[in-house]
Amino acid sequence: MSKLGTLGARLHHGEVGYDFVKNRKIWYGISILITITAIVGLAVRGLHMGIEFQGGAVFTTPKHMSASVAQAETWAEDSSGHDAIVQKLGDGSLRIQISGTDTQQSDQIKDDLSQKLNVPADKINADLVGPSWGDQIANKAWQGLGIFMVLVVIYLAIAFEWRMAVAAFVALVHDITITVGVYALVGFEVTPGTVIGLLTILGYSLYDTVVVFDSLKEQTKDITKQTRWTYSEVANRSINGTLVRSINTTVVALLPVAGLLFIGGGVLGAGMLNDISLSLFVGLAAGAYSSIFIATPLVADLKEAEPQMKALKKRVLAKRAQAAAKGETADSVSGEGAYEADEPDDAAPAVVGPRNQPASRGRGRGRPSGKRR
């Protein structure tokens, strides 16, 4: 068995553990700092919306163009008076995207580009997106994202409880804010592929969160009937029990996405892969982080505010103080493994090992084995 598998088994059985919940203020501070950075980047730089959202024209040249991306970008901006995005496709053709143009301007820009690129005008393919259609697409995207968030909160509130639904919602907002902020800081174009990537990573983020929540729900069914662990400690055990699973699924998901982003978009120059691969890469990493360091510790905070959990915590601490005064070890108080309901003090000790069956009283005394005659 590999070292990671051995660690996962030990974490699952409670033999080792990392106190994520105890250090939750550190994780909250890191998340707040990253979120503020993302919001500042979004406010200062803004999002570079694609023509699908704001309207514009896309010109595609024939294959094997000799002009460089920088030259084509300069010529397109001079011809249109607007910012232009130029991408060199795998077959050597150029994709020139200019926002804020109408049909009449598009025809004029196409003629200018044909002269500067030394290409016949009929060989340049032009696609025009109207601004009203772009606004409609943007509104539909926001509506889809809003409906997704509402349905997620309703489902989690029904399947688990409202505190877990609130914690999952906070984690989702955290992931969206970081991903959008990275887009603003990097300057990548926001396209419908970006929206698809966002919805995909939100679903993945929820998967990790729900796995931890399901374990937590199972382990806290009768938590008030025992005095060995507080809710926060059981929540921490749930995180540790699913930690290696979360790491494995995240790494496996990030590897192909990293290939799309760094090799496909960076090395091979397939720029159209950047819009979806960046959202997936950042979102997957943020989702794995938030499910461990944000969602579950936040649930623990919300639950510890309940009167029942406050009373439980007092009983647990009182029992530990009493045990410490008697000189008992910490393990005998806090224990390892899944908790069980407290037994009465006069309960008989458990029998370990094989048990001897009592001899029969009325049958077969002094008689050899075999058939009865």
Short mmCIF file of C-alpha atoms in Angstrom, two decimals:
data_model
loop_
_atom_site.label_atom_id
_atom_site.label_comp_id
_atom_site.label_asym_id
_atom_site.label_seq_id
_atom_site.Cartn_x
_atom_site.Cartn_y
_atom_site.Cartn_z
CA MET A 1 0.00 0.00 0.00
CA SER A 2 1.29 3.43 -0.86
CA LYS A 3 2.21 5.98 1.76
CA LEU A 4 -0.74 8.17 0.76
CA GLY A 5 -3.09 5.20 1.04
CA THR A 6 -1.69 4.33 4.45
CA LEU A 7 -2.14 7.93 5.58
CA GLY A 8 -5.71 7.91 4.28
CA ALA A 9 -6.52 4.74 6.24
CA ARG A 10 -4.99 6.18 9.41
CA LEU A 11 -6.90 9.43 8.96
CA HIS A 12 -10.15 7.55 8.36
CA HIS A 13 -9.74 5.45 11.51
CA GLY A 14 -8.72 8.42 13.62
CA GLU A 15 -5.19 7.21 14.31
CA VAL A 16 -3.77 10.55 13.13
CA GLY A 17 -5.42 13.87 12.39
CA TYR A 18 -4.94 17.53 11.59
CA ASP A 19 -6.88 20.13 13.52
CA PHE A 20 -8.49 22.13 10.73
CA VAL A 21 -11.42 23.39 12.77
CA LYS A 22 -9.30 24.66 15.65
CA ASN A 23 -7.27 26.84 13.26
CA ARG A 24 -10.34 28.08 11.39
CA LYS A 25 -9.61 31.74 12.15
CA ILE A 26 -6.37 31.42 10.18
CA TRP A 27 -8.22 29.92 7.20
CA TYR A 28 -10.92 32.59 7.43
CA GLY A 29 -8.24 35.29 7.41
CA ILE A 30 -6.50 33.79 4.37
CA SER A 31 -9.79 33.51 2.50
CA ILE A 32 -10.80 37.07 3.36
CA LEU A 33 -7.41 38.36 2.14
CA ILE A 34 -7.68 36.44 -1.16
CA THR A 35 -11.29 37.55 -1.63
CA ILE A 36 -10.44 41.21 -1.02
CA THR A 37 -7.60 40.96 -3.54
CA ALA A 38 -9.99 39.46 -6.09
CA ILE A 39 -12.60 42.18 -5.50
CA VAL A 40 -9.99 44.94 -5.80
CA GLY A 41 -8.70 43.42 -9.03
CA LEU A 42 -12.24 43.21 -10.34
CA ALA A 43 -12.98 46.83 -9.41
CA VAL A 44 -9.72 48.22 -10.84
CA ARG A 45 -9.24 46.14 -13.98
CA GLY A 46 -12.75 44.91 -14.64
CA LEU A 47 -13.72 41.91 -16.74
CA HIS A 48 -12.75 41.65 -20.37
CA MET A 49 -16.09 40.57 -21.78
CA GLY A 50 -16.20 38.74 -25.10
CA ILE A 51 -18.28 39.86 -28.03
CA GLU A 52 -20.91 37.29 -27.08
CA PHE A 53 -21.77 39.56 -24.15
CA GLN A 54 -21.15 43.07 -25.47
CA GLY A 55 -21.49 42.68 -29.23
CA GLY A 56 -18.90 43.10 -31.95
CA ALA A 57 -17.34 41.41 -34.96
CA VAL A 58 -15.02 38.44 -35.45
CA PHE A 59 -12.85 38.19 -38.56
CA THR A 60 -11.12 34.96 -39.52
CA THR A 61 -8.35 35.10 -42.12
CA PRO A 62 -7.22 32.30 -44.46
CA LYS A 63 -4.66 29.73 -43.34
CA HIS A 64 -0.91 30.27 -43.04
CA MET A 65 -0.85 34.02 -42.58
CA SER A 66 2.59 35.64 -42.54
CA ALA A 67 1.48 38.60 -40.41
CA SER A 68 2.24 38.36 -36.69
CA VAL A 69 -0.34 38.66 -33.95
CA ALA A 70 1.04 42.06 -32.86
CA GLN A 71 0.88 43.47 -36.40
CA ALA A 72 -2.67 42.25 -36.95
CA GLU A 73 -3.75 43.67 -33.61
CA THR A 74 -2.32 47.10 -34.45
CA TRP A 75 -3.95 47.15 -37.91
CA ALA A 76 -7.32 46.05 -36.49
CA GLU A 77 -7.29 48.75 -33.82
CA ASP A 78 -6.29 51.42 -36.37
CA SER A 79 -9.09 50.35 -38.73
CA SER A 80 -11.82 50.15 -36.10
CA GLY A 81 -10.85 52.62 -33.39
CA HIS A 82 -11.62 49.95 -30.77
CA ASP A 83 -9.55 47.46 -28.82
CA ALA A 84 -8.90 44.25 -30.71
CA ILE A 85 -8.00 40.71 -29.64
CA VAL A 86 -6.00 38.64 -32.12
CA GLN A 87 -5.36 34.92 -31.76
CA LYS A 88 -3.31 32.70 -34.04
CA LEU A 89 -5.10 29.43 -34.59
CA GLY A 90 -3.51 26.03 -35.07
CA ASP A 91 -3.77 26.13 -38.89
CA GLY A 92 -1.97 29.49 -39.07
CA SER A 93 -5.08 31.60 -39.58
CA LEU A 94 -5.81 34.69 -37.49
CA ARG A 95 -8.93 35.28 -35.42
CA ILE A 96 -9.46 39.01 -34.99
CA GLN A 97 -12.10 40.07 -32.49
CA ILE A 98 -13.28 43.69 -32.30
CA SER A 99 -15.99 44.80 -29.88
CA GLY A 100 -18.48 47.63 -30.30
CA THR A 101 -18.90 47.51 -34.07
CA ASP A 102 -22.06 47.43 -36.21
CA THR A 103 -22.71 46.00 -39.68
CA GLN A 104 -21.59 49.10 -41.62
CA GLN A 105 -18.38 49.44 -39.62
CA SER A 106 -17.75 45.72 -39.99
CA ASP A 107 -17.72 45.97 -43.81
CA GLN A 108 -15.30 48.89 -43.71
CA ILE A 109 -12.98 47.14 -41.25
CA LYS A 110 -13.01 44.04 -43.41
CA ASP A 111 -11.91 46.03 -46.47
CA ASP A 112 -9.10 47.74 -44.52
CA LEU A 113 -7.86 44.43 -43.12
CA SER A 114 -7.83 42.83 -46.57
CA GLN A 115 -5.52 45.58 -47.84
CA LYS A 116 -3.17 45.54 -44.85
CA LEU A 117 -3.02 41.76 -44.66
CA ASN A 118 -2.77 41.48 -48.45
CA VAL A 119 -5.68 39.06 -48.57
CA PRO A 120 -8.80 39.25 -50.80
CA ALA A 121 -11.79 40.57 -48.90
CA ASP A 122 -13.94 37.57 -49.84
CA LYS A 123 -11.38 35.27 -48.21
CA ILE A 124 -11.93 36.89 -44.79
CA ASN A 125 -14.85 35.44 -42.90
CA ALA A 126 -16.79 37.99 -40.80
CA ASP A 127 -19.29 37.16 -38.01
CA LEU A 128 -21.25 39.98 -36.39
CA VAL A 129 -22.89 39.87 -32.95
CA GLY A 130 -25.35 42.62 -32.11
CA PRO A 131 -25.13 44.37 -28.71
CA SER A 132 -28.75 43.57 -27.83
CA TRP A 133 -28.13 39.87 -28.37
CA GLY A 134 -24.98 40.12 -26.26
CA ASP A 135 -26.95 41.73 -23.40
CA GLN A 136 -29.50 38.95 -23.64
CA ILE A 137 -26.80 36.29 -23.39
CA ALA A 138 -25.27 38.04 -20.36
CA ASN A 139 -28.64 38.24 -18.60
CA LYS A 140 -29.34 34.57 -19.29
CA ALA A 141 -25.94 33.64 -17.88
CA TRP A 142 -26.58 35.55 -14.65
CA GLN A 143 -30.08 34.07 -14.39
CA GLY A 144 -28.71 30.56 -14.81
CA LEU A 145 -26.10 31.15 -12.13
CA GLY A 146 -28.70 32.58 -9.74
CA ILE A 147 -31.12 29.68 -10.28
CA PHE A 148 -28.28 27.22 -9.73
CA MET A 149 -27.38 28.82 -6.39
CA VAL A 150 -30.99 28.89 -5.16
CA LEU A 151 -31.59 25.24 -6.07
CA VAL A 152 -28.36 24.21 -4.35
CA VAL A 153 -29.31 25.97 -1.11
CA ILE A 154 -32.82 24.44 -1.13
CA TYR A 155 -31.51 20.94 -1.77
CA LEU A 156 -28.84 21.11 0.95
CA ALA A 157 -31.34 22.52 3.45
CA ILE A 158 -33.64 19.57 2.77
CA ALA A 159 -30.98 16.85 2.55
CA PHE A 160 -28.95 18.09 5.54
CA GLU A 161 -29.93 21.25 7.42
CA TRP A 162 -30.04 25.00 6.87
CA ARG A 163 -26.67 25.61 8.58
CA MET A 164 -24.94 23.33 6.11
CA ALA A 165 -26.81 25.01 3.27
CA VAL A 166 -25.58 28.42 4.46
CA ALA A 167 -22.00 27.18 4.78
CA ALA A 168 -22.09 25.64 1.29
CA PHE A 169 -23.52 28.87 -0.14
CA VAL A 170 -20.71 30.90 1.46
CA ALA A 171 -18.15 28.47 0.03
CA LEU A 172 -19.69 28.78 -3.45
CA VAL A 173 -19.64 32.59 -3.32
CA HIS A 174 -16.03 32.35 -2.15
CA ASP A 175 -15.12 30.16 -5.15
CA ILE A 176 -16.94 32.37 -7.67
CA THR A 177 -15.38 35.56 -6.33
CA ILE A 178 -11.85 34.15 -6.47
CA THR A 179 -12.32 32.77 -9.99
CA VAL A 180 -13.82 36.00 -11.34
CA GLY A 181 -11.11 38.03 -9.60
CA VAL A 182 -8.38 35.93 -11.21
CA TYR A 183 -10.02 36.53 -14.60
CA ALA A 184 -9.90 40.27 -13.96
CA LEU A 185 -6.25 40.20 -12.83
CA VAL A 186 -5.06 37.97 -15.67
CA GLY A 187 -7.11 39.77 -18.30
CA PHE A 188 -8.49 36.67 -20.00
CA GLU A 189 -11.61 37.09 -22.08
CA VAL A 190 -14.95 36.12 -20.57
CA THR A 191 -16.93 33.96 -23.00
CA PRO A 192 -19.84 31.50 -22.74
CA GLY A 193 -17.14 28.87 -22.17
CA THR A 194 -16.21 30.76 -19.00
CA VAL A 195 -19.79 30.51 -17.74
CA ILE A 196 -19.82 26.78 -18.50
CA GLY A 197 -16.56 26.41 -16.58
CA LEU A 198 -17.99 28.29 -13.59
CA LEU A 199 -21.07 26.09 -13.42
CA THR A 200 -18.88 23.00 -13.73
CA ILE A 201 -16.52 23.94 -10.91
CA LEU A 202 -19.43 24.90 -8.65
CA GLY A 203 -20.82 21.42 -9.05
CA TYR A 204 -17.40 19.93 -8.32
CA SER A 205 -16.97 22.15 -5.27
CA LEU A 206 -20.33 20.97 -3.97
CA TYR A 207 -19.29 17.35 -4.46
CA ASP A 208 -16.37 17.69 -2.05
CA THR A 209 -18.48 19.66 0.41
CA VAL A 210 -21.37 17.19 0.36
CA VAL A 211 -19.00 14.26 0.97
CA VAL A 212 -17.74 15.91 4.17
CA PHE A 213 -21.26 16.97 5.21
CA ASP A 214 -22.59 13.44 4.73
CA SER A 215 -19.85 12.03 6.96
CA LEU A 216 -20.51 14.77 9.52
CA LYS A 217 -24.25 14.12 9.53
CA GLU A 218 -23.69 10.40 10.09
CA GLN A 219 -21.25 10.92 12.96
CA THR A 220 -23.38 13.50 14.80
CA LYS A 221 -26.69 11.61 14.90
CA ASP A 222 -26.59 11.05 18.67
CA ILE A 223 -23.86 13.46 19.59
CA THR A 224 -25.74 14.88 22.60
CA LYS A 225 -25.91 11.40 24.19
CA GLN A 226 -22.18 11.29 24.80
CA THR A 227 -19.64 13.44 26.62
CA ARG A 228 -16.43 12.54 24.82
CA TRP A 229 -16.36 14.99 21.88
CA THR A 230 -17.70 18.40 21.01
CA TYR A 231 -19.34 19.12 17.68
CA SER A 232 -16.24 20.89 16.40
CA GLU A 233 -14.08 17.87 17.17
CA VAL A 234 -16.42 15.53 15.33
CA ALA A 235 -16.48 17.95 12.39
CA ASN A 236 -12.70 17.90 12.36
CA ARG A 237 -12.75 14.10 12.30
CA SER A 238 -15.10 14.21 9.30
CA ILE A 239 -12.65 16.41 7.41
CA ASN A 240 -9.73 14.13 8.23
CA GLY A 241 -11.71 11.04 7.25
CA THR A 242 -12.35 12.38 3.74
CA LEU A 243 -9.13 14.39 3.32
CA VAL A 244 -7.18 11.96 1.15
CA ARG A 245 -10.24 11.34 -1.02
CA SER A 246 -10.58 15.07 -1.63
CA ILE A 247 -6.88 15.40 -2.44
CA ASN A 248 -6.97 12.49 -4.88
CA THR A 249 -10.07 13.66 -6.74
CA THR A 250 -8.76 17.22 -6.94
CA VAL A 251 -5.35 16.22 -8.29
CA VAL A 252 -6.88 13.85 -10.84
CA ALA A 253 -9.26 16.58 -12.02
CA LEU A 254 -6.56 19.29 -12.13
CA LEU A 255 -4.09 17.34 -14.27
CA PRO A 256 -6.10 17.34 -17.54
CA VAL A 257 -7.28 20.90 -16.94
CA ALA A 258 -3.67 22.00 -16.41
CA GLY A 259 -2.85 20.32 -19.72
CA LEU A 260 -5.54 22.38 -21.45
CA LEU A 261 -4.43 25.61 -19.82
CA PHE A 262 -0.64 25.44 -19.91
CA ILE A 263 0.02 23.15 -22.86
CA GLY A 264 -3.00 23.71 -25.07
CA GLY A 265 -3.37 27.42 -24.42
CA GLY A 266 0.23 28.32 -23.61
CA VAL A 267 2.55 26.06 -25.59
CA LEU A 268 0.36 25.17 -28.57
CA GLY A 269 -1.26 28.60 -28.75
CA ALA A 270 -4.87 27.40 -28.74
CA GLY A 271 -6.10 30.58 -27.07
CA MET A 272 -9.75 29.61 -27.26
CA LEU A 273 -9.07 26.96 -24.61
CA ASN A 274 -8.02 29.58 -22.08
CA ASP A 275 -11.50 30.87 -21.33
CA ILE A 276 -12.84 27.55 -20.03
CA SER A 277 -9.58 25.98 -18.78
CA LEU A 278 -8.66 28.93 -16.52
CA SER A 279 -12.08 28.95 -14.85
CA LEU A 280 -11.86 25.19 -14.34
CA PHE A 281 -8.32 25.28 -12.97
CA VAL A 282 -8.86 28.13 -10.51
CA GLY A 283 -12.33 26.94 -9.55
CA LEU A 284 -11.29 23.35 -8.87
CA ALA A 285 -8.44 24.48 -6.61
CA ALA A 286 -10.64 27.02 -4.81
CA GLY A 287 -13.44 24.48 -4.42
CA ALA A 288 -11.17 21.89 -2.83
CA TYR A 289 -9.83 24.55 -0.47
CA SER A 290 -13.24 25.89 0.53
CA SER A 291 -14.77 22.47 1.24
CA ILE A 292 -12.02 21.71 3.76
CA PHE A 293 -11.10 25.10 5.22
CA ILE A 294 -14.33 27.12 4.88
CA ALA A 295 -17.54 25.09 4.65
CA THR A 296 -17.08 22.55 7.45
CA PRO A 297 -15.45 24.93 9.99
CA LEU A 298 -18.30 27.38 9.32
CA VAL A 299 -20.86 24.66 10.03
CA ALA A 300 -19.05 23.94 13.29
CA ASP A 301 -19.24 27.63 14.24
CA LEU A 302 -22.96 27.78 13.49
CA LYS A 303 -23.71 24.56 15.38
CA GLU A 304 -21.59 25.51 18.40
CA ALA A 305 -23.84 28.56 18.82
CA GLU A 306 -26.84 26.30 19.57
CA PRO A 307 -27.79 25.91 23.27
CA GLN A 308 -27.60 22.10 23.04
CA MET A 309 -24.09 22.18 21.63
CA LYS A 310 -23.00 24.78 24.18
CA ALA A 311 -24.26 22.51 26.97
CA LEU A 312 -22.53 19.53 25.35
CA LYS A 313 -19.25 21.41 25.20
CA LYS A 314 -19.51 22.29 28.89
CA ARG A 315 -20.15 18.64 29.79
CA VAL A 316 -17.22 17.45 27.66
CA LEU A 317 -14.83 19.98 29.17
CA ALA A 318 -16.07 19.23 32.69
CA LYS A 319 -15.57 15.50 32.19
CA ARG A 320 -12.07 16.06 30.85
CA ALA A 321 -11.21 18.31 33.79
CA GLN A 322 -12.50 15.68 36.17
CA ALA A 323 -10.51 12.96 34.43
CA ALA A 324 -7.39 15.13 34.45
CA ALA A 325 -7.79 15.64 38.19
CA LYS A 326 -7.88 11.85 38.61
CA GLY A 327 -4.73 11.49 36.55
CA GLU A 328 -6.32 9.72 33.59
CA THR A 329 -4.63 9.96 30.21
CA ALA A 330 -5.97 12.26 27.54
CA ASP A 331 -6.76 9.33 25.23
CA SER A 332 -9.02 7.74 27.81
CA VAL A 333 -11.01 10.94 27.92
CA SER A 334 -11.11 12.15 24.34
CA GLY A 335 -10.62 8.67 22.83
CA GLU A 336 -9.99 7.65 19.24
CA GLY A 337 -12.38 6.21 16.69
CA ALA A 338 -16.11 6.76 16.35
CA TYR A 339 -17.82 7.89 19.52
CA GLU A 340 -20.43 5.82 21.27
CA ALA A 341 -23.12 6.73 23.74
CA ASP A 342 -21.87 6.80 27.32
CA GLU A 343 -22.42 3.59 29.25
CA PRO A 344 -23.60 3.52 32.88
CA ASP A 345 -20.84 3.52 35.45
CA ASP A 346 -21.88 0.09 36.76
CA ALA A 347 -21.93 -1.52 33.33
CA ALA A 348 -20.13 -4.85 33.11
CA PRO A 349 -16.78 -4.76 31.40
CA ALA A 350 -16.71 -5.92 27.81
CA VAL A 351 -15.45 -9.44 27.18
CA VAL A 352 -12.49 -9.56 24.84
CA GLY A 353 -11.50 -12.76 23.03
CA PRO A 354 -13.29 -16.13 22.77
CA ARG A 355 -15.98 -16.87 25.30
CA ASN A 356 -16.33 -20.30 27.03
CA GLN A 357 -19.79 -21.78 26.55
CA PRO A 358 -21.45 -23.03 29.75
CA ALA A 359 -21.72 -26.76 30.14
CA SER A 360 -25.11 -28.34 29.65
CA ARG A 361 -26.73 -29.20 32.97
CA GLY A 362 -29.12 -32.01 32.17
CA ARG A 363 -27.80 -33.81 29.17
CA GLY A 364 -24.88 -36.08 28.50
CA ARG A 365 -23.15 -36.08 31.92
CA GLY A 366 -20.51 -38.76 32.02
CA ARG A 367 -21.72 -40.21 28.74
CA PRO A 368 -19.26 -40.65 25.89
CA SER A 369 -19.98 -38.91 22.67
CA GLY A 370 -21.83 -40.84 20.01
CA LYS A 371 -25.30 -42.10 19.38
CA ARG A 372 -27.58 -42.61 22.32
CA ARG A 373 -28.53 -46.19 22.90
#
